[in-house]
Short mmCIF file of C-alpha atoms and ligand atoms in Angstrom, two decimals:
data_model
loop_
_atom_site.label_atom_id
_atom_site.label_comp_id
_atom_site.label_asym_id
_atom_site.label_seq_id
_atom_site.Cartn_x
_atom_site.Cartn_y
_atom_site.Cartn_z
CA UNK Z 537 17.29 11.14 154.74
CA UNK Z 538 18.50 11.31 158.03
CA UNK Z 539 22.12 11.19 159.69
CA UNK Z 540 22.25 9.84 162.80
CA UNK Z 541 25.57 10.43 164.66
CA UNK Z 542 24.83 7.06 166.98
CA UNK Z 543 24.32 4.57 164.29
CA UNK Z 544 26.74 6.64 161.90
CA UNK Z 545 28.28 4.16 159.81
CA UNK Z 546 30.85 5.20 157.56
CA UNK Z 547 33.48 4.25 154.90
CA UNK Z 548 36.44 5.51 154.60
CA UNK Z 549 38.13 5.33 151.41
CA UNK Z 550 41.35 6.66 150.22
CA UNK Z 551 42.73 6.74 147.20
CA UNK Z 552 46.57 7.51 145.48
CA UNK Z 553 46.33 8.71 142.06
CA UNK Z 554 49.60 8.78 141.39
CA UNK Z 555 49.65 11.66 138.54
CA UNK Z 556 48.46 14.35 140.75
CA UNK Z 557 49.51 12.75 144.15
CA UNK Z 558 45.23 12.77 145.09
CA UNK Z 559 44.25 10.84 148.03
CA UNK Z 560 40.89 10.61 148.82
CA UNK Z 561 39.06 8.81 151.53
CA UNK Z 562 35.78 7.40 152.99
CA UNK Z 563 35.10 6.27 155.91
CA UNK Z 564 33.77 3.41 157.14
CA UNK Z 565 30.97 3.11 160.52
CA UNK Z 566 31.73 5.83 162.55
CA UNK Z 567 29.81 6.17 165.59
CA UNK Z 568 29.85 9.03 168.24
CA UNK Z 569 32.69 8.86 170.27
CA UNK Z 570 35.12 11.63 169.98
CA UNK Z 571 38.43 10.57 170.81
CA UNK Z 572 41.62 12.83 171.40
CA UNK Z 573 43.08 13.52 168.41
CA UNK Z 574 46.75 13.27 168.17
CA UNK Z 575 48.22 15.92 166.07
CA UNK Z 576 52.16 14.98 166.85
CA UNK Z 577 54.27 14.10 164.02
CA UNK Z 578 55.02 11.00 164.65
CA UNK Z 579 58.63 10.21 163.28
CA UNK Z 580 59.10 6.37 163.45
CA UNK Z 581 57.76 4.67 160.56
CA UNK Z 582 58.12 0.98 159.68
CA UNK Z 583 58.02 1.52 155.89
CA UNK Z 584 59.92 5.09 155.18
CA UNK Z 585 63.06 5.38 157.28
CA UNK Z 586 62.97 8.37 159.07
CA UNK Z 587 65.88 10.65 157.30
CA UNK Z 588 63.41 9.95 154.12
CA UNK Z 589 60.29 11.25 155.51
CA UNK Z 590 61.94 14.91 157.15
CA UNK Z 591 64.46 15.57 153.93
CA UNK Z 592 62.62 14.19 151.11
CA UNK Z 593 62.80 16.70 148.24
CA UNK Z 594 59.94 16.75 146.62
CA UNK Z 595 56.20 15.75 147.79
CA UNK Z 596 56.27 12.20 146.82
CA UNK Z 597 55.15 8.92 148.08
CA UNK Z 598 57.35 9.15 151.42
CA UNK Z 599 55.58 12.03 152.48
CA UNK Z 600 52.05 10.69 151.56
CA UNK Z 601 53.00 7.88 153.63
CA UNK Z 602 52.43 10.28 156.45
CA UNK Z 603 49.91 12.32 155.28
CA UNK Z 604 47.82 9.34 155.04
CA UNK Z 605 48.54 8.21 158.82
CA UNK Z 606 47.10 11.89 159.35
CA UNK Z 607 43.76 11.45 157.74
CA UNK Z 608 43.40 7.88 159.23
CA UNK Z 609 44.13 9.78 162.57
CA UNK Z 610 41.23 11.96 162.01
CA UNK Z 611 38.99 9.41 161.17
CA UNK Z 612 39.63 7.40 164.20
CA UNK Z 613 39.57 10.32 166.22
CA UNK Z 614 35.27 10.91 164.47
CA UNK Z 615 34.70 7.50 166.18
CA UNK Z 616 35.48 5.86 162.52
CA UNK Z 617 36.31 2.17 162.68
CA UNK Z 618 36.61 0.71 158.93
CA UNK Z 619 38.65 2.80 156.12
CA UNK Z 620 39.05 1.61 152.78
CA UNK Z 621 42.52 2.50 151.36
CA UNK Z 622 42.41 2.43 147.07
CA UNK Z 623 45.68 2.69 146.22
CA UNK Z 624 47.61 2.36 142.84
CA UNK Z 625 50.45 0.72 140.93
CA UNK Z 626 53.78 1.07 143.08
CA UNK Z 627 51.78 1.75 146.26
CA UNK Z 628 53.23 -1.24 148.61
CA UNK Z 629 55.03 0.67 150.67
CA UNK Z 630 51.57 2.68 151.73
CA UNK Z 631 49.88 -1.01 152.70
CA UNK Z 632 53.21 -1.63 154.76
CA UNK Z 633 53.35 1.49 156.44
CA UNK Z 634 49.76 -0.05 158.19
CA UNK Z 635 50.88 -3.46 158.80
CA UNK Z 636 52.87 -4.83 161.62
CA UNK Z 637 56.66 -5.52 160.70
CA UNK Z 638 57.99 -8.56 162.89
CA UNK Z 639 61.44 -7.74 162.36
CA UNK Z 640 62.24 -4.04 162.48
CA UNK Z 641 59.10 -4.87 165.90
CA UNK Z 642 61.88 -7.20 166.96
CA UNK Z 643 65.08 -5.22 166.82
CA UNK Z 644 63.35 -2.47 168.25
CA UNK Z 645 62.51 -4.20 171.23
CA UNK Z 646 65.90 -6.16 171.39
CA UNK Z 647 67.51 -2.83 171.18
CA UNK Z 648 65.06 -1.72 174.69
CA UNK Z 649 63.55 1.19 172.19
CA UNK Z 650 59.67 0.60 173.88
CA UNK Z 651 59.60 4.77 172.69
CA UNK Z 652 59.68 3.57 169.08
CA UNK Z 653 58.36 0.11 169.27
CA UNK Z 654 55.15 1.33 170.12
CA UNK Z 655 54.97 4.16 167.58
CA UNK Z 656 55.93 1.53 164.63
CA UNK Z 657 52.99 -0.41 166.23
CA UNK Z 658 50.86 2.20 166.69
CA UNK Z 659 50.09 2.73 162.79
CA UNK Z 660 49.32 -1.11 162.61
CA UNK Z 661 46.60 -0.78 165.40
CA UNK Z 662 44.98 2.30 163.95
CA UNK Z 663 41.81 1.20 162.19
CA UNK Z 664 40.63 -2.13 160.53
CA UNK Z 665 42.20 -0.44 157.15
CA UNK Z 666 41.30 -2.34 153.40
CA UNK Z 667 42.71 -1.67 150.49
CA UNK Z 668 41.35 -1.48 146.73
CA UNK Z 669 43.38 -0.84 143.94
CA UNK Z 670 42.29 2.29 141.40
CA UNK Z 671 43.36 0.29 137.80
CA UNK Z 672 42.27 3.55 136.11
CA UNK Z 673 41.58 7.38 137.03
CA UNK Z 674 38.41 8.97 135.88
CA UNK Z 675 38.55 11.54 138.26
CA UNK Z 676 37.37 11.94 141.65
CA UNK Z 677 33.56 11.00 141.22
CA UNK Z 678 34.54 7.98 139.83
CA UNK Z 679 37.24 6.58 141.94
CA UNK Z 680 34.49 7.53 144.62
CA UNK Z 681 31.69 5.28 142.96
CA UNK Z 682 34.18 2.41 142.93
CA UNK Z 683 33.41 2.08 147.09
CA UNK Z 684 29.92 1.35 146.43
CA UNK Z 685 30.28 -1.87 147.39
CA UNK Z 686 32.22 -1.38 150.72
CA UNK Z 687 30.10 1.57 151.89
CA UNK Z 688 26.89 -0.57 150.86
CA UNK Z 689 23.32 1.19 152.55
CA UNK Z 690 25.45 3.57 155.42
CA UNK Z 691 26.31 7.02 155.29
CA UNK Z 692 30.04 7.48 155.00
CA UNK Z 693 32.91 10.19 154.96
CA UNK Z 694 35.10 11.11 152.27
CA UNK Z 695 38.61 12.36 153.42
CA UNK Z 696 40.37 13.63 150.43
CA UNK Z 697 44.29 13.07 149.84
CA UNK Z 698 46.16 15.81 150.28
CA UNK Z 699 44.29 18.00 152.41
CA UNK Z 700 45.53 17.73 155.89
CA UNK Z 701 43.76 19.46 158.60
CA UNK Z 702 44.94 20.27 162.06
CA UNK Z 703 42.48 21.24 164.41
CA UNK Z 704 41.22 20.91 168.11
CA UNK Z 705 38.40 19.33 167.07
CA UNK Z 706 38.93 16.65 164.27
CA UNK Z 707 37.48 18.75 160.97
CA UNK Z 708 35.49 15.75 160.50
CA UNK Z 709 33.54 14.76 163.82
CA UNK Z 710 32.36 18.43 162.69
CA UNK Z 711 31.00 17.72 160.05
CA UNK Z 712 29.24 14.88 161.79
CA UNK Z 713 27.58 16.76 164.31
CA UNK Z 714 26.63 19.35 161.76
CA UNK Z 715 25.40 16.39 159.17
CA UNK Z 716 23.38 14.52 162.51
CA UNK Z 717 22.15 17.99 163.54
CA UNK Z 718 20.62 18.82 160.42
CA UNK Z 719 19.77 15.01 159.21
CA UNK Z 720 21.68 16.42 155.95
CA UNK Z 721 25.21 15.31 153.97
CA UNK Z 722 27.79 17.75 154.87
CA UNK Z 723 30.70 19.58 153.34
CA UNK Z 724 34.00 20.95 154.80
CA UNK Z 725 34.14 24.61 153.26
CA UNK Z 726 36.27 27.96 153.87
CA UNK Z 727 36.98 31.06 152.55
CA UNK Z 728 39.64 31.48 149.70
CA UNK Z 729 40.51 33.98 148.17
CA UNK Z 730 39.05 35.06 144.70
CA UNK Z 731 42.11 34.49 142.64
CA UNK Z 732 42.19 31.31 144.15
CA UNK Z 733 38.72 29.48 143.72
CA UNK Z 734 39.73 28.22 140.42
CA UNK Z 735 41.45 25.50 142.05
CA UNK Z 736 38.45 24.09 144.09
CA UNK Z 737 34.77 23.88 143.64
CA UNK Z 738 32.60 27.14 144.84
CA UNK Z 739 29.09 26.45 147.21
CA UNK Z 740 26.18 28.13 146.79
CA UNK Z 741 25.28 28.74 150.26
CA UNK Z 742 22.56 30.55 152.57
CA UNK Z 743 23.26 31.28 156.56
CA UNK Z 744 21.81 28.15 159.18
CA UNK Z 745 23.77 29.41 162.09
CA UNK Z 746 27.38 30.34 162.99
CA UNK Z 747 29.90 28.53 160.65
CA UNK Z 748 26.75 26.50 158.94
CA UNK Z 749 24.87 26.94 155.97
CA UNK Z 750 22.41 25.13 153.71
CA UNK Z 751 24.42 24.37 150.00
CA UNK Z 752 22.00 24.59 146.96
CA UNK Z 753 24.52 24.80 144.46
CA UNK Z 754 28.24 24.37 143.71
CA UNK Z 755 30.16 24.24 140.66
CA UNK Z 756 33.90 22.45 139.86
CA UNK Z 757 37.22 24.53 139.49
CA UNK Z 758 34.89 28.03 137.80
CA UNK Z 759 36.56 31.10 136.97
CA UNK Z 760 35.78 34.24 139.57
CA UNK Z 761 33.01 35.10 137.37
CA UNK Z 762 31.73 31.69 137.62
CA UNK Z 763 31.77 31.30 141.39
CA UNK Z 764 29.17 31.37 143.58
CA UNK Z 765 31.15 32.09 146.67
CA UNK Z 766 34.05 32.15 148.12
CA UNK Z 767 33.74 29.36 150.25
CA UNK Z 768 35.02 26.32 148.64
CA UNK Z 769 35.33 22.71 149.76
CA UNK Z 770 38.05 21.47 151.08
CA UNK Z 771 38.21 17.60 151.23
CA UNK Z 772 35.91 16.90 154.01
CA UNK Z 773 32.98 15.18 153.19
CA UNK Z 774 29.81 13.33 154.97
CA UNK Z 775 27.98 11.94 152.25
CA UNK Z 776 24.80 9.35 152.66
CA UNK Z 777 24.99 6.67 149.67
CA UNK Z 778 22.18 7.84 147.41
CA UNK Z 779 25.68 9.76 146.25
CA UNK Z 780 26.21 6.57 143.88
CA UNK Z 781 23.47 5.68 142.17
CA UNK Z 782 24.21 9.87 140.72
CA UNK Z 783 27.44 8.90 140.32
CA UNK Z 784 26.69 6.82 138.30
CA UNK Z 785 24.93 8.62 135.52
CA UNK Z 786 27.13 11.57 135.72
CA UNK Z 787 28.37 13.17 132.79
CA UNK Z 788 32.17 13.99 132.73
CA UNK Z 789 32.95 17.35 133.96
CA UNK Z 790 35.97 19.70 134.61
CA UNK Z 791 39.11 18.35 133.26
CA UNK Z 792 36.87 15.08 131.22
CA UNK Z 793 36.68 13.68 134.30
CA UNK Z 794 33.38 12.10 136.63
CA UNK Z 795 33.28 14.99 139.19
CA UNK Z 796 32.24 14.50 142.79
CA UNK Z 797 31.06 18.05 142.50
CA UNK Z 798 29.18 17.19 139.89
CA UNK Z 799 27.13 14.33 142.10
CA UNK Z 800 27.23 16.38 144.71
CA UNK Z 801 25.40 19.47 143.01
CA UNK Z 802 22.35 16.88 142.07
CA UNK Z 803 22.38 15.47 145.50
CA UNK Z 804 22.23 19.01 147.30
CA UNK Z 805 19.41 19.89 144.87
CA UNK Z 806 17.65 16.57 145.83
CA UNK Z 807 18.28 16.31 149.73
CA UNK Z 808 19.59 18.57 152.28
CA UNK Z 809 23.02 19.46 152.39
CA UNK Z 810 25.09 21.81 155.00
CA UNK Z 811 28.64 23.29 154.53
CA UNK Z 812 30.32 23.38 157.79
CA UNK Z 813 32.74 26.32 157.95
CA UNK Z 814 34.73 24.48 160.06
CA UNK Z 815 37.64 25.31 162.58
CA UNK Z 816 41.35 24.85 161.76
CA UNK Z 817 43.88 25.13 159.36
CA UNK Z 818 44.30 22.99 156.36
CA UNK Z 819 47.52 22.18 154.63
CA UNK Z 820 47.57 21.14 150.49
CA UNK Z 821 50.39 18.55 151.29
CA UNK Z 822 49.98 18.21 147.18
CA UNK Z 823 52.92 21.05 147.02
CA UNK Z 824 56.18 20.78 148.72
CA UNK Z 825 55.29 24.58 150.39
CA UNK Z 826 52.12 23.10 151.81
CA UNK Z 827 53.99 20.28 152.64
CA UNK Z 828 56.28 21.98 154.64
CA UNK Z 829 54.02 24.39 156.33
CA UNK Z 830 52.46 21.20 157.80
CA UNK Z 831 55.47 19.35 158.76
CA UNK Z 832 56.62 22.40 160.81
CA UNK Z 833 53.76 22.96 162.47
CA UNK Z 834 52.44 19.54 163.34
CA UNK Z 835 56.54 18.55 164.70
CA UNK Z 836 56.39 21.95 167.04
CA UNK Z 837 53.84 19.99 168.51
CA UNK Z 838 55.47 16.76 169.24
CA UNK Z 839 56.62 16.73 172.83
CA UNK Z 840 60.28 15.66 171.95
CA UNK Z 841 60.86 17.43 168.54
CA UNK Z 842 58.93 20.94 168.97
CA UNK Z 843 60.54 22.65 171.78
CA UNK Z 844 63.96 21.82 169.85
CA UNK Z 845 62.36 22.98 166.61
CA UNK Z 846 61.08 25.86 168.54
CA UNK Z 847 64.71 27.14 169.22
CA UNK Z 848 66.02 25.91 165.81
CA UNK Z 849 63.77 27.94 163.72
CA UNK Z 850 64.45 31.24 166.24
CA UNK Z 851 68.15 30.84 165.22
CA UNK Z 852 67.11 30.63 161.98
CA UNK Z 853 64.63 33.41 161.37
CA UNK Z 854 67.37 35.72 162.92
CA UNK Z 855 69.70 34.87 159.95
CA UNK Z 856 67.67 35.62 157.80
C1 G1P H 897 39.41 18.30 144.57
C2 G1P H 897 37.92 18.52 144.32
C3 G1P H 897 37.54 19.97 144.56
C4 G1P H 897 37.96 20.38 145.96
C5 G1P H 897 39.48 20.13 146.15
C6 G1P H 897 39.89 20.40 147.59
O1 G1P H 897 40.11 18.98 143.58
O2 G1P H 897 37.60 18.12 143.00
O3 G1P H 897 36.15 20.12 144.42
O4 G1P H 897 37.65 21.75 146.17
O5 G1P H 897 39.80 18.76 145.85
O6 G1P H 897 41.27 20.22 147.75
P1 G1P H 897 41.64 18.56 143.20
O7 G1P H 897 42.50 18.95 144.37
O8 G1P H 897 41.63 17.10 142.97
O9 G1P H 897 41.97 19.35 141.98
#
């Protein structure tokens, strides 16, 4: 099984599970070319007005809205072309936020706003972007197995929901290189800490080089007596398609749901796998604190927002 990074061809799926607020995502013919990655918030949206998206109160659909643009983002920036979206009941508003909207397009450029206009355009233009809708959630492994059809015979990415990276090199063109490199699937892995691994699945892993190791076994959500390290994957995936046809036979795990870990454990035990320790910081956007965290950090980046952020928050911190 070999990965190669110039005829990568990936899916990019991402699905809403409305219950837990999960995304997850695979992506769709990627190929080699790194492009910038843009890491500004980017305020204008056609679908969420914009007083929604900074003061919503709790991390709802408004918010995923934008989380979502983020992953896309990332994909794009791996040299990712195609990304099927599975989305849920009440989920409209997600397939508008990606489509073009004449009207709001037209006051916008009535009104001379070229600064907006392009930004409401901008999500439109992203990536060719489908859309499947999940009629039922059997946990991640399945709603994975459901883009068997799109990804068809090419290797492909998995970008799950609300794991948000922000990094100088897109979290998953690293796990490209390492995956091409190695002619292996990858996984995106760091260290948590022990009181903490019971909310992700745990590698087994053995040293390849400097932030990459070979995976030989990994378990879903174990107790700190159960884990195998303390490196635990964290939605970033590069996965080659014999993924499915496990997937497909899996048992129901953690929770009495199909586990990806659970495919993934027979598929690192069958083929080569590396985690990728990779560089940056990732946000759970799942919890209104992670949320947060990211929204600060990725507006002090935006050229108009953060240096007025910047002296907003000093004010603040020195009334505190
Ligand atoms: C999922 C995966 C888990 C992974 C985690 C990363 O868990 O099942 O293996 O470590 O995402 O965020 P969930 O967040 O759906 O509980």
């Amino acid at each position: 099984m070999t990965v190669s990074v110039a005829e990568l061809k990936t899916h990019l799926r991402i699905q809403h599970d409305e219950e837990d607020g999960l995304l997850e995502s695979l992506l769709k013919q990627a190929q080699a070319a790194a492009m910038a990655q843009r890491q500004a918030m980017q305020p204008v949206s056609a679908s969420i007005r914009r007083v929604d998206f900074l003061l919503g109160g709790d991390p709802g659909l408004q918010y995923n809205n934008k989380a979502l643009e983020k992953r896309v983002e990332e994909a794009v920036a791996a040299g990712i072309e195609e990304i099927l979206i599975i989305t849920g009941r009440g989920k409209g508003i997600m397939e508008d936020h990606f489509d073009r909207a004449p009207e709001l397009e037209e006051r916008l450029s009535r009104a001379g706003k070229e600064r907006e206009l392009s930004e409401v355009r901008r999500a439109a233009d992203l990536a060719n972007i489908f859309y499947v809708r999940q009629k039922e959630t059997k946990g991640l492994g399945h709603a994975i197995w459901r883009a068997k059809r799109f990804v068809g015979d090419e290797p492909f990415a998995v970008l799950l929901g609300d794991d948000i990276m922000r990094a100088k090199k897109p979290v998953t063109l690293q796990l490209v290189e390492a995956a091409e490199k190695y002619g292996a699937s990858a996984v995106g892995v760091q260290r948590v800490a022990t009181e903490a691994i019971s909310r992700y699945s745990s590698v087994k892993i053995a040293p390849l080089e400097e932030r990459v190791f070979s995976v030989s076994d990994m378990n879903e959500k174990p107790s700190p007596e159960q884990m195998f390290s303390n490196y635990a994957i964290l939605g970033r995936y590069v996965l080659t398609p014999d993924i499915f046809d496990i997937l497909e036979r899996v048992k129901p795990g953690y929770g009495g749901e199909i586990q990806l870990t659970d495919g993934l454990r027979e598929l690192c035990q069958n083929s080569r796998m590396v985690a990728v320790d990779f560089e940056g910081r990732r946000y759970d956007t799942g919890n209104l604190n992670g949320f947060l965290e990211a929204t600060i950090d990725f507006a002090l980046d935006h050229p108009a927002a953060g240096p007025w952020l910047r002296g907003f928050l000093k004010e603040k911190a020195a009334q505190l």
